[in-house]
Coordinates of C-alpha atoms in Angstrom, one line a residue:
M1 CA -108.3 -242.5 -108.9
N2 CA -111.1 -240.0 -108.1
E3 CA -110.4 -238.9 -104.5
K4 CA -113.7 -237.0 -104.2
F5 CA -115.6 -240.1 -105.2
S6 CA -113.9 -242.1 -102.5
N7 CA -114.6 -239.5 -99.8
R8 CA -118.2 -238.9 -100.9
L9 CA -119.1 -242.6 -101.2
K10 CA -117.8 -243.2 -97.6
T11 CA -119.7 -240.1 -96.4
L12 CA -123.0 -241.0 -98.0
R13 CA -122.7 -244.6 -96.9
K14 CA -122.2 -243.5 -93.3
L15 CA -125.1 -241.0 -93.5
K16 CA -127.4 -243.7 -94.6
G17 CA -126.3 -245.9 -91.8
Y18 CA -124.9 -248.7 -94.0
T19 CA -121.8 -250.7 -93.1
Q20 CA -119.5 -251.6 -95.9
K21 CA -121.0 -255.1 -95.8
D22 CA -124.5 -253.7 -96.0
F23 CA -123.7 -251.6 -99.0
S24 CA -121.8 -254.3 -100.8
D25 CA -124.9 -256.6 -100.5
I26 CA -127.1 -253.8 -101.9
I27 CA -125.0 -253.1 -105.0
G28 CA -124.0 -256.8 -105.5
V29 CA -120.3 -256.7 -105.0
K30 CA -117.8 -258.0 -102.4
Q31 CA -117.1 -256.0 -99.3
T32 CA -113.5 -255.7 -100.3
T33 CA -114.7 -253.9 -103.5
V34 CA -116.5 -251.3 -101.5
S35 CA -113.4 -250.9 -99.3
N36 CA -111.3 -250.4 -102.4
Y37 CA -113.7 -247.8 -103.7
E38 CA -113.4 -245.9 -100.5
K39 CA -109.6 -246.2 -100.4
G40 CA -109.4 -244.9 -104.0
L41 CA -107.9 -248.2 -105.2
R42 CA -110.8 -249.0 -107.6
F43 CA -113.5 -247.1 -109.5
P44 CA -116.9 -248.4 -110.5
D45 CA -118.0 -248.8 -114.1
V46 CA -120.7 -246.5 -115.6
D47 CA -123.6 -248.8 -114.7
R48 CA -122.4 -249.3 -111.1
L49 CA -121.8 -245.6 -110.7
N50 CA -125.3 -244.8 -111.8
Q51 CA -126.6 -247.5 -109.4
I52 CA -124.7 -245.9 -106.5
A53 CA -126.0 -242.4 -107.4
N54 CA -129.6 -243.6 -107.5
I55 CA -129.3 -245.3 -104.1
F56 CA -128.2 -242.1 -102.5
N57 CA -130.5 -239.9 -104.5
V58 CA -127.6 -237.8 -105.8
S59 CA -126.3 -237.0 -109.3
V60 CA -123.3 -238.8 -110.8
D61 CA -121.7 -235.3 -111.2
Y62 CA -121.9 -234.8 -107.4
L63 CA -120.7 -238.3 -106.7
I64 CA -117.5 -237.9 -108.7
G65 CA -116.9 -234.3 -107.6
R66 CA -118.1 -232.2 -110.5
N67 CA -120.8 -230.5 -108.4
E68 CA -120.1 -229.4 -104.8
V69 CA -123.6 -229.2 -103.5
E70 CA -126.3 -231.8 -103.6
N71 CA -129.5 -232.4 -101.6
V72 CA -129.2 -235.8 -100.0
I73 CA -132.2 -237.7 -98.5
I74 CA -131.2 -239.2 -95.2
N75 CA -133.2 -241.4 -92.9
T76 CA -132.5 -239.5 -89.6
D77 CA -133.9 -242.4 -87.6
N78 CA -130.9 -244.4 -88.7
Y79 CA -128.4 -241.6 -88.0
N80 CA -126.9 -241.8 -84.5
I81 CA -123.9 -239.6 -84.2
V82 CA -123.3 -240.5 -80.6
N83 CA -123.0 -244.3 -81.2
K84 CA -121.4 -244.3 -84.6
E85 CA -119.1 -241.4 -83.9
D86 CA -119.4 -240.0 -87.3
Y87 CA -118.1 -236.7 -86.0
R88 CA -114.7 -238.4 -86.4
T89 CA -115.3 -238.4 -90.2
V90 CA -115.7 -234.6 -90.2
L91 CA -112.6 -234.2 -88.0
D92 CA -110.7 -236.5 -90.3
F93 CA -111.6 -234.4 -93.3
L94 CA -110.5 -231.2 -91.5
L95 CA -107.2 -232.7 -90.3
K96 CA -106.5 -233.7 -93.9
G97 CA -107.3 -230.2 -95.1
N98 CA -110.6 -231.3 -96.9
K99 CA -112.7 -228.5 -95.6
D100 CA -115.2 -228.7 -98.4
E101 CA -115.9 -232.3 -97.7
A102 CA -116.3 -231.5 -94.0
R103 CA -118.7 -228.6 -94.8
N104 CA -120.7 -230.7 -97.2
L105 CA -121.1 -233.5 -94.7
I106 CA -122.4 -231.2 -92.0
M107 CA -124.7 -229.3 -94.4
N108 CA -126.2 -232.5 -95.7
I109 CA -126.9 -233.6 -92.1
Y110 CA -128.5 -230.2 -91.4
N111 CA -130.5 -230.3 -94.6
S112 CA -131.8 -233.7 -93.7
G113 CA -133.7 -232.2 -90.8
V114 CA -131.3 -232.7 -87.9
E115 CA -131.7 -229.9 -85.4
I116 CA -129.0 -227.2 -85.1
E117 CA -128.6 -227.9 -81.4
F118 CA -127.8 -231.5 -82.1
I119 CA -125.3 -230.5 -84.7
Y120 CA -123.6 -228.0 -82.5
F121 CA -123.3 -230.1 -79.3
N122 CA -123.1 -233.7 -80.7
I123 CA -121.0 -233.1 -83.7
L124 CA -119.1 -229.8 -83.7
E125 CA -118.5 -229.6 -79.9
K126 CA -117.2 -233.3 -80.0
I127 CA -114.8 -232.4 -82.8
L128 CA -113.5 -229.5 -80.8
K129 CA -113.0 -231.6 -77.7
E130 CA -111.2 -234.3 -79.7
V131 CA -108.9 -231.9 -81.5
G132 CA -108.1 -230.3 -78.1
R133 CA -107.2 -233.8 -76.8
L134 CA -105.0 -234.5 -79.8
W135 CA -103.2 -231.2 -79.3
E136 CA -102.6 -231.8 -75.6
S137 CA -101.2 -235.2 -76.3
G138 CA -98.8 -233.8 -78.9
K139 CA -100.4 -235.7 -81.9
I140 CA -101.2 -232.5 -83.8
D141 CA -99.7 -229.0 -83.9
V142 CA -101.4 -225.8 -82.7
W143 CA -101.9 -224.7 -86.4
N144 CA -104.1 -227.9 -86.9
E145 CA -106.2 -226.9 -83.9
H146 CA -106.7 -223.4 -85.1
Y147 CA -107.5 -224.6 -88.7
V148 CA -110.2 -226.9 -87.3
S149 CA -111.6 -224.2 -85.0
E150 CA -111.8 -221.6 -87.8
N151 CA -113.6 -224.0 -90.1
I152 CA -116.0 -225.0 -87.4
L153 CA -116.8 -221.3 -87.0
D154 CA -117.4 -221.0 -90.7
I155 CA -119.8 -223.9 -90.7
M156 CA -121.6 -222.4 -87.7
R157 CA -122.0 -219.1 -89.5
E158 CA -123.4 -220.8 -92.6
I159 CA -126.0 -222.9 -90.6
K160 CA -126.9 -219.9 -88.5
S161 CA -127.5 -217.7 -91.6
I162 CA -130.1 -220.0 -93.0
Q163 CA -131.7 -221.1 -89.7
D164 CA -135.3 -219.8 -89.0
N165 CA -135.5 -218.1 -85.7
K166 CA -138.5 -218.5 -83.4
K167 CA -140.7 -215.6 -82.4
Y168 CA -138.9 -212.8 -80.6
K169 CA -139.0 -213.3 -76.8
K170 CA -138.0 -209.7 -75.8
L171 CA -135.4 -211.0 -73.4
S172 CA -132.0 -209.6 -74.0
L173 CA -128.6 -211.1 -73.2
I174 CA -124.9 -210.0 -73.7
S175 CA -122.4 -212.8 -74.1
L176 CA -118.6 -212.7 -74.0
T177 CA -115.4 -214.3 -72.9
A178 CA -113.3 -212.9 -70.0
G179 CA -110.1 -211.0 -70.6
A180 CA -107.7 -212.6 -73.1
E181 CA -109.7 -215.8 -73.2
Q182 CA -109.5 -217.2 -76.8
H183 CA -111.7 -220.3 -76.4
N184 CA -114.9 -218.6 -77.5
I185 CA -116.7 -221.2 -79.7
G186 CA -118.6 -222.7 -76.8
I187 CA -120.2 -219.3 -75.8
K188 CA -120.8 -218.6 -79.5
M189 CA -122.7 -221.9 -79.8
I190 CA -124.9 -220.9 -76.8
S191 CA -125.4 -217.4 -78.2
D192 CA -126.5 -218.8 -81.6
L193 CA -128.9 -221.2 -80.1
L194 CA -130.4 -218.6 -77.8
E195 CA -130.9 -216.4 -80.8
V196 CA -132.6 -219.2 -82.7
E197 CA -134.9 -219.6 -79.6
G198 CA -135.9 -215.9 -80.1
Y199 CA -133.7 -214.2 -77.5
D200 CA -132.1 -210.8 -78.3
V201 CA -128.5 -211.7 -78.1
T202 CA -125.5 -209.4 -78.4
Y203 CA -122.3 -211.6 -78.8
L204 CA -119.2 -209.6 -78.0
G205 CA -116.5 -212.3 -78.3
S206 CA -113.0 -212.0 -76.9
N207 CA -110.6 -209.3 -75.7
I208 CA -113.3 -206.8 -74.9
P209 CA -112.0 -204.0 -72.5
T210 CA -114.1 -203.7 -69.3
M211 CA -115.2 -200.2 -70.1
S212 CA -116.5 -201.3 -73.5
I213 CA -118.5 -204.0 -71.8
I214 CA -120.0 -201.4 -69.5
N215 CA -120.8 -199.2 -72.5
A216 CA -122.5 -202.2 -74.2
I217 CA -124.6 -202.8 -71.2
R218 CA -125.7 -199.1 -71.1
N219 CA -126.6 -199.3 -74.8
K220 CA -128.3 -202.7 -74.9
N221 CA -129.8 -202.8 -71.4
P222 CA -129.6 -206.6 -71.2
R223 CA -131.4 -208.8 -68.7
V224 CA -128.5 -211.1 -68.5
V225 CA -124.7 -210.9 -69.0
A226 CA -123.1 -214.3 -69.7
I227 CA -119.3 -214.6 -69.2
S228 CA -117.4 -217.7 -70.4
V229 CA -114.0 -218.8 -69.0
T230 CA -112.1 -221.9 -70.2
I231 CA -108.6 -221.2 -68.9
S232 CA -108.3 -220.7 -65.1
S233 CA -105.9 -217.9 -65.4
N234 CA -108.7 -215.8 -66.9
I235 CA -111.0 -216.2 -63.9
E236 CA -109.5 -213.0 -62.4
S237 CA -110.5 -211.1 -65.5
A238 CA -114.1 -212.4 -65.1
K239 CA -114.1 -211.2 -61.4
N240 CA -112.9 -207.8 -62.4
I241 CA -115.6 -207.5 -65.1
I242 CA -118.3 -208.5 -62.6
K243 CA -117.0 -206.1 -60.0
A244 CA -117.1 -203.2 -62.5
I245 CA -120.7 -204.1 -63.4
R246 CA -121.7 -204.0 -59.8
E247 CA -119.9 -200.7 -59.1
V248 CA -121.4 -198.9 -62.1
F249 CA -124.9 -200.2 -62.2
K250 CA -125.4 -201.0 -58.5
E251 CA -129.0 -202.3 -57.9
K252 CA -129.8 -201.9 -61.6
A253 CA -127.1 -204.3 -62.6
P254 CA -128.1 -207.1 -65.0
I255 CA -128.1 -210.7 -63.9
V256 CA -124.5 -212.0 -64.3
V257 CA -124.0 -215.6 -65.3
V258 CA -120.6 -217.4 -65.5
G259 CA -119.7 -220.7 -67.0
G260 CA -116.9 -222.7 -68.6
M261 CA -114.4 -225.4 -67.9
A262 CA -112.3 -223.0 -65.7
F263 CA -114.8 -223.4 -62.9
N264 CA -114.9 -227.2 -62.9
N265 CA -112.8 -227.6 -59.8
I266 CA -114.3 -224.6 -57.8
N267 CA -116.8 -225.6 -55.1
D268 CA -118.7 -222.3 -54.9
V269 CA -118.3 -220.5 -58.2
C270 CA -120.7 -217.7 -57.3
S271 CA -118.9 -216.8 -54.0
E272 CA -115.6 -216.9 -55.8
T273 CA -116.7 -214.6 -58.7
E274 CA -119.6 -212.7 -57.2
A275 CA -121.7 -213.8 -60.1
D276 CA -125.4 -214.3 -59.6
F277 CA -125.5 -217.8 -61.2
Y278 CA -123.1 -220.5 -62.4
C279 CA -124.5 -222.4 -65.4
K280 CA -123.2 -225.6 -66.9
D281 CA -125.4 -225.7 -70.0
I282 CA -127.8 -223.8 -72.2
E283 CA -130.9 -225.1 -70.5
E284 CA -129.8 -223.5 -67.2
I285 CA -129.2 -220.2 -69.0
K286 CA -132.7 -220.3 -70.5
R287 CA -134.2 -220.9 -67.0
I288 CA -132.3 -217.9 -65.7
C289 CA -133.4 -215.7 -68.6
N290 CA -137.0 -216.5 -67.8
I291 CA -136.8 -215.7 -64.1

Protein backbone atom coordinates (compact mmCIF):
# COMPACT_ATOMS: atom_id res chain seq x y z
CA MET A 1 0.00 0.00 0.00
CA ASN A 2 0.99 3.66 -0.45
CA GLU A 3 2.46 4.79 2.88
CA LYS A 4 2.64 8.43 1.79
CA PHE A 5 -1.08 8.41 0.99
CA SER A 6 -1.86 7.00 4.43
CA ASN A 7 0.25 9.63 6.20
CA ARG A 8 -0.96 12.54 4.09
CA LEU A 9 -4.61 11.60 4.42
CA LYS A 10 -4.28 11.51 8.20
CA THR A 11 -2.35 14.81 8.25
CA LEU A 12 -4.81 16.62 5.97
CA ARG A 13 -7.81 15.28 7.87
CA LYS A 14 -6.39 16.54 11.17
CA LEU A 15 -5.49 19.93 9.67
CA LYS A 16 -9.10 20.36 8.54
CA GLY A 17 -10.30 19.43 12.02
CA TYR A 18 -12.20 16.33 10.92
CA THR A 19 -12.51 13.20 13.03
CA GLN A 20 -12.40 9.89 11.19
CA LYS A 21 -16.19 9.69 11.64
CA ASP A 22 -16.65 13.21 10.22
CA PHE A 23 -14.55 12.39 7.20
CA SER A 24 -16.20 9.01 6.59
CA ASP A 25 -19.60 10.77 6.48
CA ILE A 26 -18.26 13.36 4.03
CA ILE A 27 -16.93 10.82 1.53
CA GLY A 28 -19.70 8.28 2.08
CA VAL A 29 -17.84 5.32 3.54
CA LYS A 30 -17.67 3.60 6.91
CA GLN A 31 -15.35 4.94 9.62
CA THR A 32 -13.44 1.65 9.52
CA THR A 33 -12.68 2.30 5.85
CA VAL A 34 -11.07 5.66 6.69
CA SER A 35 -9.17 3.98 9.51
CA ASN A 36 -7.90 1.33 7.09
CA TYR A 37 -6.88 4.03 4.60
CA GLU A 38 -4.78 5.70 7.30
CA LYS A 39 -3.27 2.39 8.43
CA GLY A 40 -2.30 1.50 4.87
CA LEU A 41 -4.59 -1.53 4.81
CA ARG A 42 -6.82 -0.23 2.04
CA PHE A 43 -6.48 2.18 -0.89
CA PRO A 44 -9.36 4.11 -2.51
CA ASP A 45 -10.42 3.66 -6.11
CA VAL A 46 -9.80 6.42 -8.67
CA ASP A 47 -13.12 8.18 -8.13
CA ARG A 48 -12.75 8.19 -4.36
CA LEU A 49 -9.15 9.38 -4.64
CA ASN A 50 -10.24 12.34 -6.77
CA GLN A 51 -13.01 13.10 -4.29
CA ILE A 52 -10.55 13.17 -1.38
CA ALA A 53 -8.13 15.38 -3.33
CA ASN A 54 -10.91 17.86 -4.11
CA ILE A 55 -12.05 18.01 -0.47
CA PHE A 56 -8.55 19.01 0.67
CA ASN A 57 -7.85 21.20 -2.39
CA VAL A 58 -4.71 19.25 -3.28
CA SER A 59 -3.69 17.31 -6.36
CA VAL A 60 -3.92 13.54 -6.57
CA ASP A 61 -0.16 13.53 -7.22
CA TYR A 62 0.43 15.21 -3.88
CA LEU A 63 -2.02 12.94 -2.11
CA ILE A 64 -0.24 9.77 -3.25
CA GLY A 65 3.28 11.17 -2.82
CA ARG A 66 4.35 12.05 -6.35
CA ASN A 67 4.71 15.72 -5.43
CA GLU A 68 6.30 16.84 -2.14
CA VAL A 69 4.88 20.37 -1.89
CA GLU A 70 1.27 21.47 -2.18
CA ASN A 71 -0.62 24.51 -1.01
CA VAL A 72 -3.38 23.44 1.36
CA ILE A 73 -6.30 25.62 2.34
CA ILE A 74 -6.95 25.25 6.06
CA ASN A 75 -9.67 26.80 8.16
CA THR A 76 -7.50 28.10 10.99
CA ASP A 77 -10.59 28.73 13.11
CA ASN A 78 -10.94 24.94 13.35
CA TYR A 79 -7.26 24.37 14.04
CA ASN A 80 -6.53 24.16 17.75
CA ILE A 81 -3.10 22.67 18.37
CA VAL A 82 -3.37 22.97 22.15
CA ASN A 83 -6.60 20.99 22.49
CA LYS A 84 -6.11 18.48 19.71
CA GLU A 85 -2.40 17.96 20.43
CA ASP A 86 -1.60 17.69 16.74
CA TYR A 87 2.02 18.42 17.63
CA ARG A 88 2.14 14.74 18.51
CA THR A 89 1.55 13.93 14.83
CA VAL A 90 4.69 15.87 13.92
CA LEU A 91 6.64 14.18 16.71
CA ASP A 92 5.40 10.79 15.58
CA PHE A 93 6.62 11.51 12.05
CA LEU A 94 10.06 12.49 13.35
CA LEU A 95 10.40 9.52 15.69
CA LYS A 96 9.61 7.26 12.74
CA GLY A 97 12.19 9.05 10.58
CA ASN A 98 9.58 10.69 8.33
CA LYS A 99 11.18 14.12 8.37
CA ASP A 100 9.64 15.19 5.04
CA GLU A 101 6.15 14.49 6.34
CA ALA A 102 6.90 16.44 9.52
CA ARG A 103 8.27 19.34 7.52
CA ASN A 104 5.31 19.35 5.11
CA LEU A 105 2.80 19.36 7.96
CA ILE A 106 4.47 22.32 9.68
CA MET A 107 4.88 24.26 6.42
CA ASN A 108 1.24 23.68 5.50
CA ILE A 109 0.23 25.05 8.90
CA TYR A 110 2.49 28.07 8.39
CA ASN A 111 1.26 28.66 4.83
CA SER A 112 -2.34 28.58 6.09
CA GLY A 113 -1.65 31.81 7.99
CA VAL A 114 -0.81 30.52 11.46
CA GLU A 115 1.63 32.92 13.15
CA ILE A 116 5.30 31.95 13.51
CA GLU A 117 5.15 32.56 17.28
CA PHE A 118 2.27 30.10 17.63
CA ILE A 119 4.15 27.49 15.59
CA TYR A 120 7.33 27.95 17.63
CA PHE A 121 5.80 27.87 21.11
CA ASN A 122 2.67 25.74 20.65
CA ILE A 123 4.02 23.13 18.26
CA LEU A 124 7.80 23.00 18.07
CA GLU A 125 8.48 23.77 21.73
CA LYS A 126 5.86 21.19 22.79
CA ILE A 127 7.62 18.61 20.62
CA LEU A 128 10.95 19.37 22.26
CA LYS A 129 9.48 19.09 25.77
CA GLU A 130 7.80 15.81 24.93
CA VAL A 131 10.92 14.30 23.35
CA GLY A 132 12.89 15.37 26.42
CA ARG A 133 10.37 13.61 28.64
CA LEU A 134 10.56 10.47 26.51
CA TRP A 135 14.35 10.48 26.75
CA GLU A 136 14.35 11.02 30.52
CA SER A 137 11.95 8.11 30.96
CA GLY A 138 14.15 5.85 28.84
CA LYS A 139 11.57 5.42 26.07
CA ILE A 140 13.86 6.81 23.36
CA ASP A 141 17.63 6.95 22.88
CA VAL A 142 19.72 10.12 22.85
CA TRP A 143 20.16 9.82 19.08
CA ASN A 144 16.36 10.11 18.70
CA GLU A 145 16.40 13.30 20.75
CA HIS A 146 19.22 14.77 18.65
CA TYR A 147 17.50 13.75 15.40
CA VAL A 148 14.28 15.48 16.41
CA SER A 149 16.12 18.60 17.60
CA GLU A 150 18.13 18.94 14.38
CA ASN A 151 15.02 18.60 12.25
CA ILE A 152 13.21 21.17 14.39
CA LEU A 153 16.10 23.57 13.75
CA ASP A 154 15.87 22.89 10.01
CA ILE A 155 12.15 23.68 10.05
CA MET A 156 12.79 26.87 12.02
CA ARG A 157 15.43 27.99 9.51
CA GLU A 158 13.03 27.42 6.62
CA ILE A 159 10.19 29.34 8.23
CA LYS A 160 12.51 32.15 9.29
CA SER A 161 13.95 32.45 5.76
CA ILE A 162 10.53 33.25 4.26
CA GLN A 163 9.09 35.25 7.15
CA ASP A 164 8.57 38.96 6.55
CA ASN A 165 10.21 41.01 9.30
CA LYS A 166 8.64 44.16 10.72
CA LYS A 167 10.17 47.61 10.44
CA TYR A 168 13.63 47.89 11.99
CA LYS A 169 13.38 49.07 15.62
CA LYS A 170 17.06 50.07 16.00
CA LEU A 171 17.26 48.14 19.25
CA SER A 172 20.09 45.61 19.33
CA LEU A 173 20.50 42.40 21.30
CA ILE A 174 23.09 39.64 21.56
CA SER A 175 21.82 36.19 22.56
CA LEU A 176 23.75 33.08 23.59
CA THR A 177 23.86 30.07 25.88
CA ALA A 178 26.31 29.89 28.78
CA GLY A 179 29.46 27.78 28.69
CA ALA A 180 28.99 24.25 27.36
CA GLU A 181 25.19 24.55 27.41
CA GLN A 182 23.87 22.62 24.38
CA HIS A 183 20.15 23.30 24.86
CA ASN A 184 20.00 26.30 22.58
CA ILE A 185 16.76 25.93 20.63
CA GLY A 186 14.75 27.94 23.16
CA ILE A 187 17.01 31.00 22.92
CA LYS A 188 17.13 30.53 19.12
CA MET A 189 13.33 30.68 19.01
CA ILE A 190 13.32 33.88 21.04
CA SER A 191 16.08 35.35 18.87
CA ASP A 192 14.16 34.54 15.67
CA LEU A 193 10.94 36.06 16.98
CA LEU A 194 12.67 39.23 18.17
CA GLU A 195 14.24 39.59 14.74
CA VAL A 196 10.82 39.14 13.13
CA GLU A 197 9.63 41.94 15.41
CA GLY A 198 12.34 44.18 13.93
CA TYR A 199 15.07 43.96 16.57
CA ASP A 200 18.71 43.81 15.50
CA VAL A 201 19.62 40.38 16.90
CA THR A 202 23.05 38.74 16.93
CA TYR A 203 22.62 35.10 17.87
CA LEU A 204 25.92 33.53 19.00
CA GLY A 205 24.72 30.05 20.01
CA SER A 206 26.73 27.71 22.25
CA ASN A 207 30.33 27.22 23.40
CA ILE A 208 31.40 30.84 22.95
CA PRO A 209 34.57 31.78 24.88
CA THR A 210 34.04 34.68 27.26
CA MET A 211 36.60 36.84 25.46
CA SER A 212 34.76 36.31 22.18
CA ILE A 213 31.54 37.44 23.84
CA ILE A 214 33.33 40.59 25.02
CA ASN A 215 34.59 41.19 21.48
CA ALA A 216 31.10 40.73 20.07
CA ILE A 217 29.76 43.31 22.53
CA ARG A 218 32.49 45.76 21.50
CA ASN A 219 31.65 45.22 17.84
CA LYS A 220 27.85 45.21 18.01
CA ASN A 221 27.30 47.57 20.95
CA PRO A 222 24.03 45.88 21.98
CA ARG A 223 21.47 47.34 24.34
CA VAL A 224 20.80 43.88 25.79
CA VAL A 225 22.76 40.64 26.23
CA ALA A 226 20.47 37.63 26.79
CA ILE A 227 22.00 34.48 28.31
CA SER A 228 20.09 31.19 28.40
CA VAL A 229 20.85 28.36 30.83
CA THR A 230 18.97 25.05 30.91
CA ILE A 231 21.30 22.82 32.95
CA SER A 232 22.07 24.08 36.47
CA SER A 233 25.75 23.11 36.19
CA ASN A 234 26.14 25.88 33.60
CA ILE A 235 24.92 28.64 35.91
CA GLU A 236 28.50 29.24 37.03
CA SER A 237 29.52 29.89 33.42
CA ALA A 238 26.74 32.46 33.12
CA LYS A 239 27.96 34.18 36.30
CA ASN A 240 31.52 34.31 34.93
CA ILE A 241 30.31 35.85 31.65
CA ILE A 242 28.32 38.50 33.50
CA LYS A 243 31.26 39.27 35.80
CA ALA A 244 33.54 39.74 32.79
CA ILE A 245 31.03 42.06 31.11
CA ARG A 246 30.84 44.20 34.26
CA GLU A 247 34.64 44.36 34.65
CA VAL A 248 35.33 45.30 31.03
CA PHE A 249 32.50 47.72 30.28
CA LYS A 250 31.79 49.03 33.80
CA GLU A 251 29.05 51.72 33.70
CA LYS A 252 28.75 51.32 29.91
CA ALA A 253 27.85 47.63 30.17
CA PRO A 254 24.74 46.51 28.28
CA ILE A 255 21.65 45.30 30.11
CA VAL A 256 22.21 41.65 31.00
CA VAL A 257 19.22 39.32 30.98
CA VAL A 258 19.22 35.66 32.01
CA GLY A 259 16.58 32.98 31.57
CA GLY A 260 16.05 29.26 31.26
CA MET A 261 14.97 26.21 33.24
CA ALA A 262 18.17 26.18 35.31
CA PHE A 263 16.82 29.09 37.35
CA ASN A 264 13.40 27.60 38.16
CA ASN A 265 14.32 26.73 41.75
CA ILE A 266 16.35 29.85 42.57
CA ASN A 267 14.47 32.48 44.60
CA ASP A 268 16.49 35.57 43.62
CA VAL A 269 18.09 34.92 40.23
CA CYS A 270 19.48 38.43 39.82
CA SER A 271 21.26 38.35 43.17
CA GLU A 272 22.66 34.90 42.40
CA THR A 273 23.96 35.82 38.93
CA GLU A 274 24.36 39.64 39.12
CA ALA A 275 22.19 39.90 36.02
CA ASP A 276 20.01 43.00 35.63
CA PHE A 277 16.85 41.02 34.87
CA TYR A 278 15.52 37.48 34.95
CA CYS A 279 13.03 36.81 32.14
CA LYS A 280 10.67 33.87 31.80
CA ASP A 281 9.32 34.60 28.32
CA ILE A 282 9.75 36.67 25.19
CA GLU A 283 7.28 39.36 26.28
CA GLU A 284 9.42 40.17 29.33
CA ILE A 285 12.50 40.49 27.11
CA LYS A 286 10.60 42.85 24.78
CA ARG A 287 9.65 45.07 27.71
CA ILE A 288 13.27 45.23 28.85
CA CYS A 289 14.49 46.05 25.34
CA ASN A 290 12.14 49.02 25.31
CA ILE A 291 13.15 50.41 28.72
